[in-house]
XYZ file of C-alpha atoms in Angstrom:
409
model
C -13.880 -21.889 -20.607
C -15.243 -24.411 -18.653
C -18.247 -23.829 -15.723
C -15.432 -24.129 -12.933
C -13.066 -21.289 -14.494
C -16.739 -18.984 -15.406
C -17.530 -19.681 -11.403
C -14.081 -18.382 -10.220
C -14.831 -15.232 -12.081
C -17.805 -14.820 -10.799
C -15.939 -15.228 -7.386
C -14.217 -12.888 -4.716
C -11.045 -14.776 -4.634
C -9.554 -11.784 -6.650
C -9.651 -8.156 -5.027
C -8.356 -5.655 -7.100
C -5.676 -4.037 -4.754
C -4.937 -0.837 -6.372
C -1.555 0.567 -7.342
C -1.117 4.448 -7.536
C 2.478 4.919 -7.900
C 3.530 2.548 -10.723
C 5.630 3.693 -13.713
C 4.440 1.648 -16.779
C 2.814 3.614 -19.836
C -0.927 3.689 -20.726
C -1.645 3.669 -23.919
C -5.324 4.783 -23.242
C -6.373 8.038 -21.288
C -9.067 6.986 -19.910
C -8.635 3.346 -19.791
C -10.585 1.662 -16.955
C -8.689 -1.389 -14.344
C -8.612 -4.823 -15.829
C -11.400 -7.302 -15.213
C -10.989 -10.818 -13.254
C -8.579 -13.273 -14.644
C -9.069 -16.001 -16.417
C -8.157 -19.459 -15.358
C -7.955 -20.801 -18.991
C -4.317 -22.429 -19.277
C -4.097 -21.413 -22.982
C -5.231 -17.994 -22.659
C -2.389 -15.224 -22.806
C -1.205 -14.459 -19.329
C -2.225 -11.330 -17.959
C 0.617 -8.557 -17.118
C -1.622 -6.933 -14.806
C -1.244 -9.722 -12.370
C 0.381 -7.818 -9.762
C -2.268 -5.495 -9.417
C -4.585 -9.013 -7.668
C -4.808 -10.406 -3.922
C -5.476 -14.214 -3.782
C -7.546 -15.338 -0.664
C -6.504 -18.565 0.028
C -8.997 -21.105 1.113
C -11.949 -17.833 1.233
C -13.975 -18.422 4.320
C -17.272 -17.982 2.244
C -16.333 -19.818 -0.913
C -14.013 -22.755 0.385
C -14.545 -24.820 -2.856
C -13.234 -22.071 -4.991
C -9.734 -21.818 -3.700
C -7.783 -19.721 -5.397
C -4.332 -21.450 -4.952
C -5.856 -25.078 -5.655
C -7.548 -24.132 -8.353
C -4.381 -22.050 -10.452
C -2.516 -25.136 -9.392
C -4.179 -27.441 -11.313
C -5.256 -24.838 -14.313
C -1.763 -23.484 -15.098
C 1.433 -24.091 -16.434
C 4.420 -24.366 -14.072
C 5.945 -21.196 -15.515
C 2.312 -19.369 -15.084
C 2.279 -20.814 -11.200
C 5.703 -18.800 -10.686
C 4.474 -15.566 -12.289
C 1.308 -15.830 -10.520
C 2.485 -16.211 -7.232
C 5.517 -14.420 -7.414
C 4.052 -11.039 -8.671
C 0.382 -11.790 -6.755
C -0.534 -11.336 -3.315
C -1.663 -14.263 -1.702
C -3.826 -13.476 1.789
C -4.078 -15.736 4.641
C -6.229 -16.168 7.582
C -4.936 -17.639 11.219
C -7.919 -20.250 10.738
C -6.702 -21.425 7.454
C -2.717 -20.759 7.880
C -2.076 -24.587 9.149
C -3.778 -25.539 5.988
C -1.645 -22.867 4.173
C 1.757 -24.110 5.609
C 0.700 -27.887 4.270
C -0.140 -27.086 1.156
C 3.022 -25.513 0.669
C 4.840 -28.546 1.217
C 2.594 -30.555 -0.766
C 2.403 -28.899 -3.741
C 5.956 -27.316 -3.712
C 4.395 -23.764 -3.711
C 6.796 -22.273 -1.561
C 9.434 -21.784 -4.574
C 6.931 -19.833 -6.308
C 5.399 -17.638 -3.582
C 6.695 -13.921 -3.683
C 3.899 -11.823 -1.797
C 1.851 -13.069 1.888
C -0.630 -10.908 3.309
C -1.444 -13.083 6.977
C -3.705 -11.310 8.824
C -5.050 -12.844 12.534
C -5.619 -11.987 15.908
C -5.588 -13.382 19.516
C -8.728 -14.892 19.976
C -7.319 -18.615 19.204
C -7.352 -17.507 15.259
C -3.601 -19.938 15.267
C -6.031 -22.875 16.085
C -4.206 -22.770 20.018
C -7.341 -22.455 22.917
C -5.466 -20.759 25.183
C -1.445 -20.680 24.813
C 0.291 -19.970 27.444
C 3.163 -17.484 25.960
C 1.865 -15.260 23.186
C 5.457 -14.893 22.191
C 6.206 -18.166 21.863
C 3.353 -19.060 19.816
C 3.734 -16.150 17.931
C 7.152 -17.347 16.931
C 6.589 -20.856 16.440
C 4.231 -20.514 13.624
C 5.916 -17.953 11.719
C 8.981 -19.994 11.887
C 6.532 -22.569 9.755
C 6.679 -19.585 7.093
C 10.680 -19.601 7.071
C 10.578 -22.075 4.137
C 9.655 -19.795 1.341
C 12.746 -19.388 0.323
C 11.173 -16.699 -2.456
C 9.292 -14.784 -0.161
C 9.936 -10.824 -1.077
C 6.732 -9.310 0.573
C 5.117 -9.681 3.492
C 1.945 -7.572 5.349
C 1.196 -8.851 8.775
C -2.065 -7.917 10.193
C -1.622 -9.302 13.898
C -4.245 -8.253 16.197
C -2.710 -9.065 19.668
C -4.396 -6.992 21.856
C -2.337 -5.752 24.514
C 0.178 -8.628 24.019
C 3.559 -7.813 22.727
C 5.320 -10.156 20.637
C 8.909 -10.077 19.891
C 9.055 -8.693 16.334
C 12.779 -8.873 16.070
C 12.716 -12.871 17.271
C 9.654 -13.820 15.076
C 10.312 -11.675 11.955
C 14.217 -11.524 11.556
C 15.354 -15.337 11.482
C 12.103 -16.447 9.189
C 12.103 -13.718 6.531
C 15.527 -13.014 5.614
C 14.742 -12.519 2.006
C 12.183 -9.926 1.946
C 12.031 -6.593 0.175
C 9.146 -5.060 1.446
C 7.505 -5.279 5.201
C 4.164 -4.028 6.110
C 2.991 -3.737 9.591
C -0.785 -3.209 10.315
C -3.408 -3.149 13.369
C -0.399 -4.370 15.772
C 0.271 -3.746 19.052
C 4.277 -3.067 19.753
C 6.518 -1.590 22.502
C 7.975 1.404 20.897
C 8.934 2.593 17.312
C 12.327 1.430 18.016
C 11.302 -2.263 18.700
C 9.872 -2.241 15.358
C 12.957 -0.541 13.576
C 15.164 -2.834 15.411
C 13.351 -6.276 13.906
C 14.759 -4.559 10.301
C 18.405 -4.517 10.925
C 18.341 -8.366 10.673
C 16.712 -8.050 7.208
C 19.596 -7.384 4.594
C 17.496 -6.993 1.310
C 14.572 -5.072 3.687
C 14.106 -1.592 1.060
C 10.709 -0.606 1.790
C 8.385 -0.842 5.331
C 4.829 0.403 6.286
C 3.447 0.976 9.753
C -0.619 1.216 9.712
C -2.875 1.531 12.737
C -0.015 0.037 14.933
C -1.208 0.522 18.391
C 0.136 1.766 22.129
C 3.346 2.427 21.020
C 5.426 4.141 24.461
C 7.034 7.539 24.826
C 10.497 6.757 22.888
C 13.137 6.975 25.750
C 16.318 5.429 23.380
C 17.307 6.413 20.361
C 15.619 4.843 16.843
C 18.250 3.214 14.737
C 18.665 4.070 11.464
C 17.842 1.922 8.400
C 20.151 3.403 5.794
C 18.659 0.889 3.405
C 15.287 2.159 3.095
C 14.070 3.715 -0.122
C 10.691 3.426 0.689
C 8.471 4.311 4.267
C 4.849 4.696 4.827
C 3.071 5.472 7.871
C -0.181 5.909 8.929
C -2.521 5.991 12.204
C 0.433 6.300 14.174
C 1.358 7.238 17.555
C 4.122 9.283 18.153
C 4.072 10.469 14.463
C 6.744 13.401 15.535
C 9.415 10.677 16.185
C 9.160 9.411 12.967
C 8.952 12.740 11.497
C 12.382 13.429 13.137
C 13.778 10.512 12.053
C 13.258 10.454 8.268
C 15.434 13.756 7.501
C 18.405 11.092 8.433
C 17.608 8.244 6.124
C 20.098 8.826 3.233
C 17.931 6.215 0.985
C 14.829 7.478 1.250
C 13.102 8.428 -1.776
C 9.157 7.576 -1.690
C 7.308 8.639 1.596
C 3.257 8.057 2.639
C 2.206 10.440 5.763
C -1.452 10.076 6.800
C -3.461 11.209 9.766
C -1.288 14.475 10.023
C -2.151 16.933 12.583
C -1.324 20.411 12.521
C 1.282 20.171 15.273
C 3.249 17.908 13.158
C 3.018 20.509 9.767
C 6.536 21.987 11.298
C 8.311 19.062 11.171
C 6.883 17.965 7.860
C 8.154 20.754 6.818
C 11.551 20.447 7.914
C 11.482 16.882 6.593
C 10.507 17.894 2.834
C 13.338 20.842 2.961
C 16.112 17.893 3.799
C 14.451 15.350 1.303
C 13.317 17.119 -1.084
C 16.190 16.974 -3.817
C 16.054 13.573 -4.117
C 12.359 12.582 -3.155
C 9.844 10.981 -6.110
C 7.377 9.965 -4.620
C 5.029 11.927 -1.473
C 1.985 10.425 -0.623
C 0.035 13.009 2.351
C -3.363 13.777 3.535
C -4.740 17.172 2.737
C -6.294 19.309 5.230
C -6.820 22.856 5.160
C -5.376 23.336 8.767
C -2.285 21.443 7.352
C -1.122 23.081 3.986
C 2.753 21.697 3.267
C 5.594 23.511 1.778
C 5.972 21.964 -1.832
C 8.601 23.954 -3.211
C 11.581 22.270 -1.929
C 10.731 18.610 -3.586
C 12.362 19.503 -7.099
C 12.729 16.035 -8.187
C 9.432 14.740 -7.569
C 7.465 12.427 -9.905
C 4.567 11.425 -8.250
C 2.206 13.415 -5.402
C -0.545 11.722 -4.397
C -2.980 14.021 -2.338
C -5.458 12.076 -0.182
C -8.455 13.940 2.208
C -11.001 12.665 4.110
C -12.541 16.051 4.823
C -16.608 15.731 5.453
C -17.309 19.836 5.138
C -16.134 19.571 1.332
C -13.684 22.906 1.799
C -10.700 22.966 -0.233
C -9.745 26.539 0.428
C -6.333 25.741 0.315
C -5.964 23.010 -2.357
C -4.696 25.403 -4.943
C -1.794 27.369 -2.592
C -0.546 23.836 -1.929
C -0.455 23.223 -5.615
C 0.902 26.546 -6.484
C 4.152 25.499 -5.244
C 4.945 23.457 -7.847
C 4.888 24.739 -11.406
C 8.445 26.337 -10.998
C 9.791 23.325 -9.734
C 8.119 20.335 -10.739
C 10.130 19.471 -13.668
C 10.193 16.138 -13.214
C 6.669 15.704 -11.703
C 4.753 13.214 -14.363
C 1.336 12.024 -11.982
C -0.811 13.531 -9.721
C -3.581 11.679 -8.152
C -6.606 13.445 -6.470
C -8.062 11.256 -3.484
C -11.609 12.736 -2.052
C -12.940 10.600 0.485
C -15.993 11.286 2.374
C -16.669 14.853 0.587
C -19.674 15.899 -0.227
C -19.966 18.144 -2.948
C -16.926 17.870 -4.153
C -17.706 19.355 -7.431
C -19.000 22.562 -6.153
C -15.761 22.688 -3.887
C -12.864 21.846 -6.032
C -11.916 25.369 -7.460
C -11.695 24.329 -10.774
C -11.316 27.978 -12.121
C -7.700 27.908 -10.309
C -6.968 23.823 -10.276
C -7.103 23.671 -13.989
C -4.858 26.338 -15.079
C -2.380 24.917 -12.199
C -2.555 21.276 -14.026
C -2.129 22.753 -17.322
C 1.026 24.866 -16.518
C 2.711 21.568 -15.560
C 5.043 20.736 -18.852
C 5.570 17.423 -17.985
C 2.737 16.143 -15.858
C 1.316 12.817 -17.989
C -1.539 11.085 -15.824
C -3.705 12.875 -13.685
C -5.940 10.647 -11.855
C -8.996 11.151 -9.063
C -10.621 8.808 -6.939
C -13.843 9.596 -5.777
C -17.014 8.200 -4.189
C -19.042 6.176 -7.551
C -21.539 8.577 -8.627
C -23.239 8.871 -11.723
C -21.436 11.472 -14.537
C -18.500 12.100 -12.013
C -16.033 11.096 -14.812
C -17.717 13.165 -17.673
C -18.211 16.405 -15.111
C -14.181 16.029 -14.601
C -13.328 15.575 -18.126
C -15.603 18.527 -19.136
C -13.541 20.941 -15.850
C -10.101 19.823 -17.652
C -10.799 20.201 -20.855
C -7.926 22.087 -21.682
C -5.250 19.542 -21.059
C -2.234 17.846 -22.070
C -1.655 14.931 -19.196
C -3.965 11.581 -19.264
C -7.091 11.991 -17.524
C -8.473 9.016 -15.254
C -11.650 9.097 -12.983
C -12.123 5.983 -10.457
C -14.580 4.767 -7.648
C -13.278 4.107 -4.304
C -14.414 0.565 -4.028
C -11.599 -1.680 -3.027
C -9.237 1.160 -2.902
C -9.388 2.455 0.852
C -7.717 -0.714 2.697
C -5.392 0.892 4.045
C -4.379 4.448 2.253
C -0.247 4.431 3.209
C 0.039 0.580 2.177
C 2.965 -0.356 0.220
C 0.572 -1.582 -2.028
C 0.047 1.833 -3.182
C 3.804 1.460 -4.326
C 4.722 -0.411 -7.788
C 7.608 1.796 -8.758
């Protein structure tokens, strides 16, 4: 390999975006996440490409870009896989620069995933426009040639500005499969819904930190094509608590930031879902203990906390629920973020047995703060298992914890 290729894996161009939910099989139990990739054209591709963000044009390491570089390493048919199954991620000061090199090098048959994150403060390379709609528009019309495109994440700090989603996102992104929609500023939850009725092959959306979203006065339209929603850090979470009962697609659901005024209508939503959901990503609290029993078909819970007192009083009643229903559940992943002590809280003496009594649980994973031995004092509490057992840091992984990316099913 030659000093160039060593260099840009040394780099940060790649950032390991984790994905929690995907169904492929591990052949090793413990098996740790593949390294950087190599940039050698004769070396076998890797099939964990999906699992990697390239930042175009990195602020900080301009000479290594990522998308010049693969260009001129790899075969055409390795171009396509990368960028079809990779994420590239795009800054407002670089996007011009983006939008030309997709013409020039032809890139925009090949690119599958955009992250384009950018805010206000002249980020689009415009001083001071005059309409914030308007320009808003304008450039992502420049995206509307990637014909390809089947995932897009649009991280659009606009302050109190309100663009018009369903003019800027509907006419330039027919194609796409999967929208994400964080730190954004929008009228109501129905504005938002609205943009995806003008997105036929639209199966899977995310709403993260959006902002200032008003008191919902008309109704929300339903998006009978959804199989996948996640939300997080949002306002109004009761309206689109309401709302998901009705959604006759939905199968794979990511609730954060739950309060315990909202438990009731989680409640209500996992009773009318729960036959046919798979996948339920939610945060744990003890003030906020869900009713698992009604999710019969379930494959994959995810439980995430942020707790700081380290209780977990009610960890194993939530789990309880399940062994006499859970015959299709196969992973269970343990997020603890921002607990201290979590070994001395975790009620082992109960979790275990719980685990264990699950016939066809497979992988097991938890996520937790890197600290020395956490892996072997895990292993040595679940010694009596069946399932795969895999212990991972937190680095890289808390970017946003109801992103689609935590999605590869």
């Amino acid at each position: 390999m030659d000093d160039q290729s060593k260099a840009f894996e040394s780099s940060e161009c790649f950032v390991k975006d984790l994905r929690m939910c995907h169904e492929q099989d591990e052949t090793a139990s413990d098996g740790l996440a593949p390294g950087p990739l190599s940039t050698d054209a004769s070396a076998a591709f890797p099939s964990e490409l999906h699992d990697y963000t390239i930042d175009f044009l990195h602020n900080d390491r301009a000479s290594l870009c990522a998308c010049s570089l693969v260009c001129k390493s790899w075969t055409a048919s390795s171009q396509y896989h990368l960028f079809k199954n990779a994420t590239i991620r795009v800054w407002g000061g670089n996007f011009s620069q983006f939008c030309e090199e997709l013409v020039s090098t032809h890139l925009n048959i090949y690119v599958g995933r955009l992250y384009l994150t950018c805010d206000c403060d002249g980020d689009w390379g415009v001083d001071e426009p005059r309409d914030w709609n308007a320009e808003f528009e304008a450039q992502l019309s420049r995206l509307k040639p990637l014909s390809c495109l089947e995932y897009l994440r649009l991280s659009y700090d606009n302050g109190n500005q309100s663009p018009s989603i369903p003019s800027a996102i509907g006419p330039n992104f027919s194609s796409i499969v999967d929208l994400e929609l964080t730190a954004t500023w929008f009228a109501s939850i129905a504005e938002i819904f609205q943009s995806c009725i003008g997105l036929p092959h639209l199966r899977r959306l995310a709403l993260v930190s959006t902002e200032r979203l008003e008191d919902e006065d008309a109704s929300v339209p339903d998006l009978p094509m959804l199989d996948t929603f996640a939300v997080d850090a949002l306002q109004n979470l009761e309206v689109i608590l309401r709302w998901l009962p009705s959604q006759p697609s939905i199968r794979r659901i990511a609730i954060g930031c739950l309060h315990s005024e909202d438990i009731h209508l989680l409640d209500i939503m996992l009773r009318t879902l729960g036959p046919r959901l798979e996948h339920l990503i939610i945060e744990y609290s003890n003030d906020c203990v869900s009713d698992l029993s009604h999710v019969t078909a379930l494959r994959t819970l995810e439980i995430v906390t942020f707790l700081s007192d380290g209780s977990f009083l009610n960890l194993p009643a939530l789990l309880e629920k399940l062994p006499g229903h859970a015959r299709a559940l196969q992973r269970i992943v343990f997020v603890l973020d921002n607990v201290k002590d979590w070994n001395q809280c975790l009620d082992w003496s109960h979790v275990g047995p719980i685990l264990a009594s699950l016939d066809s649980l497979q992988h097991v994973e938890f996520h937790v703060r890197p600290e020395e031995r956490a892996s072997q004092i895990i292993h040595e509490h679940l010694a009596s298992r069946k399932y795969a057992l895999r212990v991972q840091g937190l680095t890289d992984r808390l970017d946003h914890e109801c992103s689609l990316s935590k999605f590869d099913c």
